[in-house]
């Protein structure tokens, strides 16, 4: 999926860097992140420090925002433990209630998580994280090491931004978001959309409700984007699996209008369900999207 890159974001960058950045981002394989090798190559062409370069990339990440309600473009860049570097941007869906919004920090972190990362080293954001995002990040497995960088500020730790925090330990929960353990739900099928949704369920983080769940979305072009549920100790900042899948689809340069079908799969014995919200959000995007529901 070819992505366009605005020339205004390239004009202050060294020529060789702008050329390589354009080449990577306009290739069909680019889905919104740089492999560690690509990133190090770009960084060496930038003549900047790692922090300076990530700050320079933020305006490009922010162009990925889908923010038809606020028109407020937030960009985030998360580096996973592999060294891969992931874009994130805020998502608002017109017609859908605001609590279904995805914030840029949630976008970059869940993007990295869906690519198999088991931790975030640092996150760079063009606006100060809101309280919701501070709480969302407090669920991460390596929260004490996480570095948070904003323009014109020193690097923060989450404890600087969220002192005296409430988190999983207050509910006696030991698992954390991005822990690498997988659930072992089984369902025999050769339908790729179902398989991807079940893989997403097996990666989900739902220690408070046991609603292990995943969503896959298929597009007109036949691509499948899958998202896992990311639950939070404070409940409200939980990120539903549909949003995690929509986020991957938008960051890859696809359009919501191109979704043709969806699969939601969830644990039948969880203490809540995503079915009603998934149906209503998909309905707002396009009433013709078919939703298949599996309860395991
Ligand atoms: Zn936020």
PDB file of C-alpha atoms and ligand atoms in Angstrom:
ATOM      1  CA  UNK A   1       0.000   0.000   0.000  1.00  0.00           C
ATOM      2  CA  UNK A   2       1.763   3.103  -1.200  1.00  0.00           C
ATOM      3  CA  UNK A   3       1.868   5.915   1.309  1.00  0.00           C
ATOM      4  CA  UNK A   4       2.471   9.520   0.398  1.00  0.00           C
ATOM      5  CA  UNK A   5       4.853  11.646   2.348  1.00  0.00           C
ATOM      6  CA  UNK A   6       4.400  15.402   2.417  1.00  0.00           C
ATOM      7  CA  UNK A   7       7.338  17.291   0.936  1.00  0.00           C
ATOM      8  CA  UNK A   8       7.083  19.927   3.689  1.00  0.00           C
ATOM      9  CA  UNK A   9       8.203  17.277   6.214  1.00  0.00           C
ATOM     10  CA  UNK A  10      11.286  16.417   4.163  1.00  0.00           C
ATOM     11  CA  UNK A  11      12.600  19.840   3.235  1.00  0.00           C
ATOM     12  CA  UNK A  12      14.654  20.362   6.403  1.00  0.00           C
ATOM     13  CA  UNK A  13      16.181  16.879   6.307  1.00  0.00           C
ATOM     14  CA  UNK A  14      19.511  15.995   4.631  1.00  0.00           C
ATOM     15  CA  UNK A  15      18.933  15.061   0.984  1.00  0.00           C
ATOM     16  CA  UNK A  16      20.156  11.458   1.280  1.00  0.00           C
ATOM     17  CA  UNK A  17      17.922  10.913   4.320  1.00  0.00           C
ATOM     18  CA  UNK A  18      14.866  12.386   2.591  1.00  0.00           C
ATOM     19  CA  UNK A  19      15.492  10.136  -0.414  1.00  0.00           C
ATOM     20  CA  UNK A  20      15.827   6.961   1.662  1.00  0.00           C
ATOM     21  CA  UNK A  21      12.847   7.842   3.854  1.00  0.00           C
ATOM     22  CA  UNK A  22      10.712   8.415   0.767  1.00  0.00           C
ATOM     23  CA  UNK A  23      11.902   5.167  -0.788  1.00  0.00           C
ATOM     24  CA  UNK A  24      11.029   3.111   2.322  1.00  0.00           C
ATOM     25  CA  UNK A  25       7.687   4.766   3.004  1.00  0.00           C
ATOM     26  CA  UNK A  26       6.493   4.594  -0.586  1.00  0.00           C
ATOM     27  CA  UNK A  27       7.320   0.910  -1.015  1.00  0.00           C
ATOM     28  CA  UNK A  28       4.380  -1.506  -1.025  1.00  0.00           C
ATOM     29  CA  UNK A  29       5.801  -3.326   1.995  1.00  0.00           C
ATOM     30  CA  UNK A  30       5.741  -0.293   4.317  1.00  0.00           C
ATOM     31  CA  UNK A  31       3.001  -0.678   6.940  1.00  0.00           C
ATOM     32  CA  UNK A  32       3.915   2.161   9.311  1.00  0.00           C
ATOM     33  CA  UNK A  33       7.119   1.009  10.990  1.00  0.00           C
ATOM     34  CA  UNK A  34      10.865   0.815  10.317  1.00  0.00           C
ATOM     35  CA  UNK A  35      12.810  -2.369  10.967  1.00  0.00           C
ATOM     36  CA  UNK A  36      15.774  -1.880  13.304  1.00  0.00           C
ATOM     37  CA  UNK A  37      18.116  -2.062  10.290  1.00  0.00           C
ATOM     38  CA  UNK A  38      16.122   0.496   8.303  1.00  0.00           C
ATOM     39  CA  UNK A  39      15.928   2.796  11.299  1.00  0.00           C
ATOM     40  CA  UNK A  40      19.673   2.661  12.026  1.00  0.00           C
ATOM     41  CA  UNK A  41      20.407   3.376   8.366  1.00  0.00           C
ATOM     42  CA  UNK A  42      18.077   6.395   8.401  1.00  0.00           C
ATOM     43  CA  UNK A  43      19.522   7.597  11.709  1.00  0.00           C
ATOM     44  CA  UNK A  44      23.081   7.479  10.361  1.00  0.00           C
ATOM     45  CA  UNK A  45      22.031   9.640   7.392  1.00  0.00           C
ATOM     46  CA  UNK A  46      20.323  12.161   9.676  1.00  0.00           C
ATOM     47  CA  UNK A  47      23.387  13.609  11.446  1.00  0.00           C
ATOM     48  CA  UNK A  48      21.121  13.804  14.512  1.00  0.00           C
ATOM     49  CA  UNK A  49      21.036  12.098  17.875  1.00  0.00           C
ATOM     50  CA  UNK A  50      18.498   9.308  18.256  1.00  0.00           C
ATOM     51  CA  UNK A  51      16.195  11.629  20.241  1.00  0.00           C
ATOM     52  CA  UNK A  52      16.524  14.473  17.718  1.00  0.00           C
ATOM     53  CA  UNK A  53      15.746  12.120  14.855  1.00  0.00           C
ATOM     54  CA  UNK A  54      12.640  10.672  16.515  1.00  0.00           C
ATOM     55  CA  UNK A  55      11.417  14.222  17.214  1.00  0.00           C
ATOM     56  CA  UNK A  56      12.038  15.061  13.536  1.00  0.00           C
ATOM     57  CA  UNK A  57       9.900  12.073  12.484  1.00  0.00           C
ATOM     58  CA  UNK A  58       6.929  13.093  14.664  1.00  0.00           C
ATOM     59  CA  UNK A  59       5.278  15.394  12.098  1.00  0.00           C
ATOM     60  CA  UNK A  60       5.305  12.474   9.650  1.00  0.00           C
ATOM     61  CA  UNK A  61       3.729  10.156  12.236  1.00  0.00           C
ATOM     62  CA  UNK A  62       1.105  12.814  13.005  1.00  0.00           C
ATOM     63  CA  UNK A  63      -0.010  12.839   9.361  1.00  0.00           C
ATOM     64  CA  UNK A  64      -1.332   9.310  10.041  1.00  0.00           C
ATOM     65  CA  UNK A  65      -3.915  10.722  12.469  1.00  0.00           C
ATOM     66  CA  UNK A  66      -7.546   9.999  11.602  1.00  0.00           C
ATOM     67  CA  UNK A  67      -9.106  12.770  13.601  1.00  0.00           C
ATOM     68  CA  UNK A  68     -12.239  14.058  11.918  1.00  0.00           C
ATOM     69  CA  UNK A  69     -13.791  15.111  15.244  1.00  0.00           C
ATOM     70  CA  UNK A  70     -10.973  17.100  16.896  1.00  0.00           C
ATOM     71  CA  UNK A  71      -8.756  17.866  13.895  1.00  0.00           C
ATOM     72  CA  UNK A  72      -5.979  17.630  16.488  1.00  0.00           C
ATOM     73  CA  UNK A  73      -3.126  15.593  14.995  1.00  0.00           C
ATOM     74  CA  UNK A  74      -1.101  13.658  17.551  1.00  0.00           C
ATOM     75  CA  UNK A  75       1.914  11.616  16.471  1.00  0.00           C
ATOM     76  CA  UNK A  76       3.859   9.095  18.525  1.00  0.00           C
ATOM     77  CA  UNK A  77       6.911   6.969  17.819  1.00  0.00           C
ATOM     78  CA  UNK A  78       7.585   3.869  19.913  1.00  0.00           C
ATOM     79  CA  UNK A  79      10.798   1.850  19.823  1.00  0.00           C
ATOM     80  CA  UNK A  80      10.223  -1.817  20.616  1.00  0.00           C
ATOM     81  CA  UNK A  81      12.690  -4.079  22.378  1.00  0.00           C
ATOM     82  CA  UNK A  82      13.823  -5.426  18.956  1.00  0.00           C
ATOM     83  CA  UNK A  83      14.921  -1.933  17.895  1.00  0.00           C
ATOM     84  CA  UNK A  84      12.088  -1.646  15.353  1.00  0.00           C
ATOM     85  CA  UNK A  85      10.465   1.800  15.395  1.00  0.00           C
ATOM     86  CA  UNK A  86       6.682   2.135  15.127  1.00  0.00           C
ATOM     87  CA  UNK A  87       4.478   5.078  14.173  1.00  0.00           C
ATOM     88  CA  UNK A  88       1.336   5.874  16.108  1.00  0.00           C
ATOM     89  CA  UNK A  89      -1.401   8.467  15.625  1.00  0.00           C
ATOM     90  CA  UNK A  90      -4.796   9.252  17.129  1.00  0.00           C
ATOM     91  CA  UNK A  91      -8.002   7.777  15.710  1.00  0.00           C
ATOM     92  CA  UNK A  92     -11.514   9.193  16.071  1.00  0.00           C
ATOM     93  CA  UNK A  93     -14.395   7.707  14.140  1.00  0.00           C
ATOM     94  CA  UNK A  94     -17.149  10.184  13.260  1.00  0.00           C
ATOM     95  CA  UNK A  95     -20.515   8.979  14.544  1.00  0.00           C
ATOM     96  CA  UNK A  96     -18.944   6.749  17.213  1.00  0.00           C
ATOM     97  CA  UNK A  97     -18.858   7.667  20.906  1.00  0.00           C
ATOM     98  CA  UNK A  98     -15.645   9.265  22.130  1.00  0.00           C
ATOM     99  CA  UNK A  99     -14.690   6.396  24.438  1.00  0.00           C
ATOM    100  CA  UNK A 100     -13.953   4.352  21.304  1.00  0.00           C
ATOM    101  CA  UNK A 101     -11.127   6.811  20.418  1.00  0.00           C
ATOM    102  CA  UNK A 102      -7.523   5.607  20.129  1.00  0.00           C
ATOM    103  CA  UNK A 103      -4.837   7.963  21.444  1.00  0.00           C
ATOM    104  CA  UNK A 104      -1.478   8.245  19.636  1.00  0.00           C
ATOM    105  CA  UNK A 105       0.432   6.612  22.500  1.00  0.00           C
ATOM    106  CA  UNK A 106      -1.998   3.666  22.504  1.00  0.00           C
ATOM    107  CA  UNK A 107      -1.648   3.516  18.729  1.00  0.00           C
ATOM    108  CA  UNK A 108       2.177   3.315  18.706  1.00  0.00           C
ATOM    109  CA  UNK A 109       2.338   0.880  21.641  1.00  0.00           C
ATOM    110  CA  UNK A 110      -0.342  -1.499  20.329  1.00  0.00           C
ATOM    111  CA  UNK A 111       1.267  -1.281  16.862  1.00  0.00           C
ATOM    112  CA  UNK A 112       4.561  -2.532  18.339  1.00  0.00           C
ATOM    113  CA  UNK A 113       2.742  -5.182  20.399  1.00  0.00           C
ATOM    114  CA  UNK A 114       0.935  -6.573  17.331  1.00  0.00           C
ATOM    115  CA  UNK A 115       4.320  -7.007  15.630  1.00  0.00           C
ATOM    116  CA  UNK A 116       5.453  -9.295  18.432  1.00  0.00           C
ATOM    117  CA  UNK A 117       7.414  -6.799  20.539  1.00  0.00           C
ATOM    118  CA  UNK A 118       7.638  -7.782  24.205  1.00  0.00           C
ATOM    119  CA  UNK A 119       8.493  -4.322  25.524  1.00  0.00           C
ATOM    120  CA  UNK A 120       8.777  -0.616  24.664  1.00  0.00           C
ATOM    121  CA  UNK A 121      12.140   1.078  25.198  1.00  0.00           C
ATOM    122  CA  UNK A 122      11.015   4.624  24.570  1.00  0.00           C
ATOM    123  CA  UNK A 123       8.116   6.635  23.221  1.00  0.00           C
ATOM    124  CA  UNK A 124       8.328  10.074  21.619  1.00  0.00           C
ATOM    125  CA  UNK A 125       5.166  12.190  21.378  1.00  0.00           C
ATOM    126  CA  UNK A 126       4.416  15.636  19.951  1.00  0.00           C
ATOM    127  CA  UNK A 127       2.012  16.608  22.767  1.00  0.00           C
ATOM    128  CA  UNK A 128       2.109  15.885  26.477  1.00  0.00           C
ATOM    129  CA  UNK A 129       0.400  12.557  27.280  1.00  0.00           C
ATOM    130  CA  UNK A 130      -3.121  12.960  28.666  1.00  0.00           C
ATOM    131  CA  UNK A 131      -4.105  11.256  31.918  1.00  0.00           C
ATOM    132  CA  UNK A 132      -5.748   8.393  30.022  1.00  0.00           C
ATOM    133  CA  UNK A 133      -2.462   7.599  28.227  1.00  0.00           C
ATOM    134  CA  UNK A 134      -0.384   7.875  31.387  1.00  0.00           C
ATOM    135  CA  UNK A 135      -2.695   5.271  32.912  1.00  0.00           C
ATOM    136  CA  UNK A 136      -2.574   3.130  29.735  1.00  0.00           C
ATOM    137  CA  UNK A 137       1.249   3.126  29.831  1.00  0.00           C
ATOM    138  CA  UNK A 138       1.193   2.170  33.522  1.00  0.00           C
ATOM    139  CA  UNK A 139       0.017  -1.296  32.424  1.00  0.00           C
ATOM    140  CA  UNK A 140       3.230  -1.977  30.451  1.00  0.00           C
ATOM    141  CA  UNK A 141       5.618  -4.710  31.544  1.00  0.00           C
ATOM    142  CA  UNK A 142       8.723  -2.496  31.524  1.00  0.00           C
ATOM    143  CA  UNK A 143       7.161   0.664  32.868  1.00  0.00           C
ATOM    144  CA  UNK A 144      10.128   1.471  35.132  1.00  0.00           C
ATOM    145  CA  UNK A 145      12.544   1.501  32.172  1.00  0.00           C
ATOM    146  CA  UNK A 146      10.250   3.263  29.695  1.00  0.00           C
ATOM    147  CA  UNK A 147      11.578   6.645  28.563  1.00  0.00           C
ATOM    148  CA  UNK A 148       9.023   9.276  27.486  1.00  0.00           C
ATOM    149  CA  UNK A 149      10.265  12.081  25.262  1.00  0.00           C
ATOM    150  CA  UNK A 150       8.432  15.291  24.342  1.00  0.00           C
ATOM    151  CA  UNK A 151       9.709  18.235  22.292  1.00  0.00           C
ATOM    152  CA  UNK A 152      11.785  20.698  24.314  1.00  0.00           C
ATOM    153  CA  UNK A 153      11.664  18.658  27.525  1.00  0.00           C
ATOM    154  CA  UNK A 154      14.029  16.294  29.305  1.00  0.00           C
ATOM    155  CA  UNK A 155      13.239  12.576  28.965  1.00  0.00           C
ATOM    156  CA  UNK A 156      10.695  11.511  31.587  1.00  0.00           C
ATOM    157  CA  UNK A 157       9.983   8.240  33.334  1.00  0.00           C
ATOM    158  CA  UNK A 158       6.289   7.429  33.757  1.00  0.00           C
ATOM    159  CA  UNK A 159       6.644   7.873  37.534  1.00  0.00           C
ATOM    160  CA  UNK A 160       7.523  11.556  36.859  1.00  0.00           C
ATOM    161  CA  UNK A 161       4.222  12.009  35.015  1.00  0.00           C
ATOM    162  CA  UNK A 162       2.063   9.668  37.100  1.00  0.00           C
ATOM    163  CA  UNK A 163       3.202   9.811  40.720  1.00  0.00           C
ATOM    164  CA  UNK A 164       1.430   7.736  43.379  1.00  0.00           C
ATOM    165  CA  UNK A 165      -0.099   5.662  40.603  1.00  0.00           C
ATOM    166  CA  UNK A 166      -2.829   3.037  40.633  1.00  0.00           C
ATOM    167  CA  UNK A 167      -1.970  -0.064  38.630  1.00  0.00           C
ATOM    168  CA  UNK A 168      -2.168  -3.851  38.248  1.00  0.00           C
ATOM    169  CA  UNK A 169      -0.425  -4.483  41.575  1.00  0.00           C
ATOM    170  CA  UNK A 170      -3.302  -2.770  43.412  1.00  0.00           C
ATOM    171  CA  UNK A 171      -5.601  -5.495  42.050  1.00  0.00           C
ATOM    172  CA  UNK A 172      -3.054  -8.246  42.801  1.00  0.00           C
ATOM    173  CA  UNK A 173      -2.465  -8.845  39.094  1.00  0.00           C
ATOM    174  CA  UNK A 174       1.033  -9.938  38.123  1.00  0.00           C
ATOM    175  CA  UNK A 175       0.711 -10.086  34.319  1.00  0.00           C
ATOM    176  CA  UNK A 176       1.449  -6.935  32.342  1.00  0.00           C
ATOM    177  CA  UNK A 177       0.669  -5.571  28.897  1.00  0.00           C
ATOM    178  CA  UNK A 178       3.240  -6.852  26.340  1.00  0.00           C
ATOM    179  CA  UNK A 179       4.273  -9.839  28.451  1.00  0.00           C
ATOM    180  CA  UNK A 180       5.245 -12.505  25.963  1.00  0.00           C
ATOM    181  CA  UNK A 181       3.109 -15.361  27.318  1.00  0.00           C
ATOM    182  CA  UNK A 182       0.330 -16.623  25.048  1.00  0.00           C
ATOM    183  CA  UNK A 183      -3.057 -18.146  25.847  1.00  0.00           C
ATOM    184  CA  UNK A 184      -3.798 -21.540  24.347  1.00  0.00           C
ATOM    185  CA  UNK A 185      -7.303 -21.344  22.912  1.00  0.00           C
ATOM    186  CA  UNK A 186      -7.815 -23.804  20.068  1.00  0.00           C
ATOM    187  CA  UNK A 187     -10.309 -23.745  17.216  1.00  0.00           C
ATOM    188  CA  UNK A 188      -9.917 -25.828  14.083  1.00  0.00           C
ATOM    189  CA  UNK A 189     -10.459 -23.793  10.943  1.00  0.00           C
ATOM    190  CA  UNK A 190      -8.741 -23.104   7.643  1.00  0.00           C
ATOM    191  CA  UNK A 191     -10.314 -19.644   7.342  1.00  0.00           C
ATOM    192  CA  UNK A 192      -7.418 -17.171   7.489  1.00  0.00           C
ATOM    193  CA  UNK A 193      -9.524 -14.331   8.954  1.00  0.00           C
ATOM    194  CA  UNK A 194     -10.632 -16.647  11.792  1.00  0.00           C
ATOM    195  CA  UNK A 195      -7.081 -17.928  12.324  1.00  0.00           C
ATOM    196  CA  UNK A 196      -5.739 -14.356  12.599  1.00  0.00           C
ATOM    197  CA  UNK A 197      -8.503 -13.375  15.047  1.00  0.00           C
ATOM    198  CA  UNK A 198      -7.755 -16.426  17.231  1.00  0.00           C
ATOM    199  CA  UNK A 199      -4.012 -15.668  17.163  1.00  0.00           C
ATOM    200  CA  UNK A 200      -4.889 -12.144  18.317  1.00  0.00           C
ATOM    201  CA  UNK A 201      -7.090 -13.571  21.101  1.00  0.00           C
ATOM    202  CA  UNK A 202      -4.183 -15.751  22.244  1.00  0.00           C
ATOM    203  CA  UNK A 203      -1.980 -12.660  22.562  1.00  0.00           C
ATOM    204  CA  UNK A 204      -4.596 -10.512  24.372  1.00  0.00           C
ATOM    205  CA  UNK A 205      -4.131  -9.002  27.840  1.00  0.00           C
ATOM    206  CA  UNK A 206      -7.337  -9.340  29.869  1.00  0.00           C
ATOM    207  CA  UNK A 207      -6.403 -10.286  33.442  1.00  0.00           C
ATOM    208  CA  UNK A 208      -9.322  -8.343  34.989  1.00  0.00           C
ATOM    209  CA  UNK A 209     -12.247  -9.840  33.054  1.00  0.00           C
ATOM    210  CA  UNK A 210     -10.697 -12.893  31.347  1.00  0.00           C
ATOM    211  CA  UNK A 211     -12.303 -11.562  28.161  1.00  0.00           C
ATOM    212  CA  UNK A 212      -9.443 -12.840  26.006  1.00  0.00           C
ATOM    213  CA  UNK A 213     -10.425 -11.557  22.595  1.00  0.00           C
ATOM    214  CA  UNK A 214      -9.256 -10.662  19.133  1.00  0.00           C
ATOM    215  CA  UNK A 215     -10.613  -9.071  15.974  1.00  0.00           C
ATOM    216  CA  UNK A 216      -9.559  -9.447  12.362  1.00  0.00           C
ATOM    217  CA  UNK A 217     -10.588  -7.099   9.570  1.00  0.00           C
ATOM    218  CA  UNK A 218     -10.434  -8.021   5.902  1.00  0.00           C
ATOM    219  CA  UNK A 219     -10.192  -5.426   3.140  1.00  0.00           C
ATOM    220  CA  UNK A 220     -11.325  -5.358  -0.481  1.00  0.00           C
ATOM    221  CA  UNK A 221      -7.717  -6.106  -1.482  1.00  0.00           C
ATOM    222  CA  UNK A 222      -7.791  -9.264   0.672  1.00  0.00           C
ATOM    223  CA  UNK A 223      -5.406  -7.978   3.354  1.00  0.00           C
ATOM    224  CA  UNK A 224      -6.164  -8.978   6.951  1.00  0.00           C
ATOM    225  CA  UNK A 225      -5.387  -6.808   9.992  1.00  0.00           C
ATOM    226  CA  UNK A 226      -5.784  -8.355  13.447  1.00  0.00           C
ATOM    227  CA  UNK A 227      -5.940  -6.747  16.878  1.00  0.00           C
ATOM    228  CA  UNK A 228      -5.762  -8.072  20.444  1.00  0.00           C
ATOM    229  CA  UNK A 229      -7.637  -6.685  23.441  1.00  0.00           C
ATOM    230  CA  UNK A 230      -5.433  -4.625  25.817  1.00  0.00           C
ATOM    231  CA  UNK A 231      -7.083  -4.330  29.216  1.00  0.00           C
ATOM    232  CA  UNK A 232      -6.141  -1.789  31.893  1.00  0.00           C
ATOM    233  CA  UNK A 233      -6.255  -1.851  35.699  1.00  0.00           C
ATOM    234  CA  UNK A 234      -8.306   1.361  35.651  1.00  0.00           C
ATOM    235  CA  UNK A 235     -10.723  -0.311  33.174  1.00  0.00           C
ATOM    236  CA  UNK A 236     -11.674   2.768  31.099  1.00  0.00           C
ATOM    237  CA  UNK A 237      -8.292   3.118  29.330  1.00  0.00           C
ATOM    238  CA  UNK A 238      -8.645  -0.482  28.047  1.00  0.00           C
ATOM    239  CA  UNK A 239      -8.180  -0.682  24.274  1.00  0.00           C
ATOM    240  CA  UNK A 240     -10.736  -2.906  22.502  1.00  0.00           C
ATOM    241  CA  UNK A 241      -9.529  -5.428  19.901  1.00  0.00           C
ATOM    242  CA  UNK A 242     -11.444  -3.717  17.072  1.00  0.00           C
ATOM    243  CA  UNK A 243      -9.544  -0.478  17.709  1.00  0.00           C
ATOM    244  CA  UNK A 244      -6.200  -2.304  17.727  1.00  0.00           C
ATOM    245  CA  UNK A 245      -7.035  -3.827  14.319  1.00  0.00           C
ATOM    246  CA  UNK A 246      -8.356  -0.524  12.893  1.00  0.00           C
ATOM    247  CA  UNK A 247      -5.137   1.141  14.054  1.00  0.00           C
ATOM    248  CA  UNK A 248      -2.944  -1.310  12.106  1.00  0.00           C
ATOM    249  CA  UNK A 249      -5.114  -0.895   9.030  1.00  0.00           C
ATOM    250  CA  UNK A 250      -4.918   2.911   9.062  1.00  0.00           C
ATOM    251  CA  UNK A 251      -1.187   3.015   9.832  1.00  0.00           C
ATOM    252  CA  UNK A 252      -0.609   0.707   6.855  1.00  0.00           C
ATOM    253  CA  UNK A 253      -2.259   3.307   4.626  1.00  0.00           C
ATOM    254  CA  UNK A 254      -5.521   1.405   4.148  1.00  0.00           C
ATOM    255  CA  UNK A 255      -8.935   3.056   4.380  1.00  0.00           C
ATOM    256  CA  UNK A 256     -11.834   2.179   6.697  1.00  0.00           C
ATOM    257  CA  UNK A 257     -14.128   2.287   3.635  1.00  0.00           C
ATOM    258  CA  UNK A 258     -12.214  -0.706   2.258  1.00  0.00           C
ATOM    259  CA  UNK A 259     -13.142  -3.042   5.136  1.00  0.00           C
ATOM    260  CA  UNK A 260     -15.450  -5.763   3.842  1.00  0.00           C
ATOM    261  CA  UNK A 261     -15.696  -8.189   6.760  1.00  0.00           C
ATOM    262  CA  UNK A 262     -14.699  -8.671  10.370  1.00  0.00           C
ATOM    263  CA  UNK A 263     -14.285 -11.541  12.812  1.00  0.00           C
ATOM    264  CA  UNK A 264     -14.618 -11.091  16.583  1.00  0.00           C
ATOM    265  CA  UNK A 265     -13.575 -14.012  18.744  1.00  0.00           C
ATOM    266  CA  UNK A 266     -13.749 -13.967  22.526  1.00  0.00           C
ATOM    267  CA  UNK A 267     -13.692 -16.162  25.588  1.00  0.00           C
ATOM    268  CA  UNK A 268     -17.224 -17.375  26.292  1.00  0.00           C
ATOM    269  CA  UNK A 269     -16.580 -17.217  30.039  1.00  0.00           C
ATOM    270  CA  UNK A 270     -15.269 -13.666  30.323  1.00  0.00           C
ATOM    271  CA  UNK A 271     -17.113 -11.189  32.555  1.00  0.00           C
ATOM    272  CA  UNK A 272     -17.885  -8.792  29.700  1.00  0.00           C
ATOM    273  CA  UNK A 273     -18.237  -8.833  25.894  1.00  0.00           C
ATOM    274  CA  UNK A 274     -17.077  -6.666  22.991  1.00  0.00           C
ATOM    275  CA  UNK A 275     -19.900  -7.813  20.729  1.00  0.00           C
ATOM    276  CA  UNK A 276     -22.292  -4.859  21.053  1.00  0.00           C
ATOM    277  CA  UNK A 277     -19.589  -2.163  20.699  1.00  0.00           C
ATOM    278  CA  UNK A 278     -17.893  -3.997  17.831  1.00  0.00           C
ATOM    279  CA  UNK A 279     -21.211  -4.237  15.979  1.00  0.00           C
ATOM    280  CA  UNK A 280     -22.102  -0.599  16.549  1.00  0.00           C
ATOM    281  CA  UNK A 281     -18.671   0.783  15.605  1.00  0.00           C
ATOM    282  CA  UNK A 282     -18.538  -1.296  12.419  1.00  0.00           C
ATOM    283  CA  UNK A 283     -22.106  -0.210  11.627  1.00  0.00           C
ATOM    284  CA  UNK A 284     -21.022   3.446  11.897  1.00  0.00           C
ATOM    285  CA  UNK A 285     -18.052   2.819   9.581  1.00  0.00           C
ATOM    286  CA  UNK A 286     -20.104   0.984   6.957  1.00  0.00           C
ATOM    287  CA  UNK A 287     -23.362  -0.968   7.509  1.00  0.00           C
ATOM    288  CA  UNK A 288     -22.324  -3.403   4.748  1.00  0.00           C
ATOM    289  CA  UNK A 289     -19.390  -4.845   6.722  1.00  0.00           C
ATOM    290  CA  UNK A 290     -20.224  -8.418   7.716  1.00  0.00           C
ATOM    291  CA  UNK A 291     -19.319  -9.431  11.267  1.00  0.00           C
ATOM    292  CA  UNK A 292     -18.681 -13.051  12.185  1.00  0.00           C
ATOM    293  CA  UNK A 293     -18.724 -13.874  15.895  1.00  0.00           C
ATOM    294  CA  UNK A 294     -16.970 -16.811  17.559  1.00  0.00           C
ATOM    295  CA  UNK A 295     -17.135 -17.523  21.252  1.00  0.00           C
ATOM    296  CA  UNK A 296     -14.575 -20.052  22.508  1.00  0.00           C
TER     297      UNK A 296
HETATM  298 ZN1  LIG B   1      -3.956  10.407  25.456  1.00  0.00          ZN
END
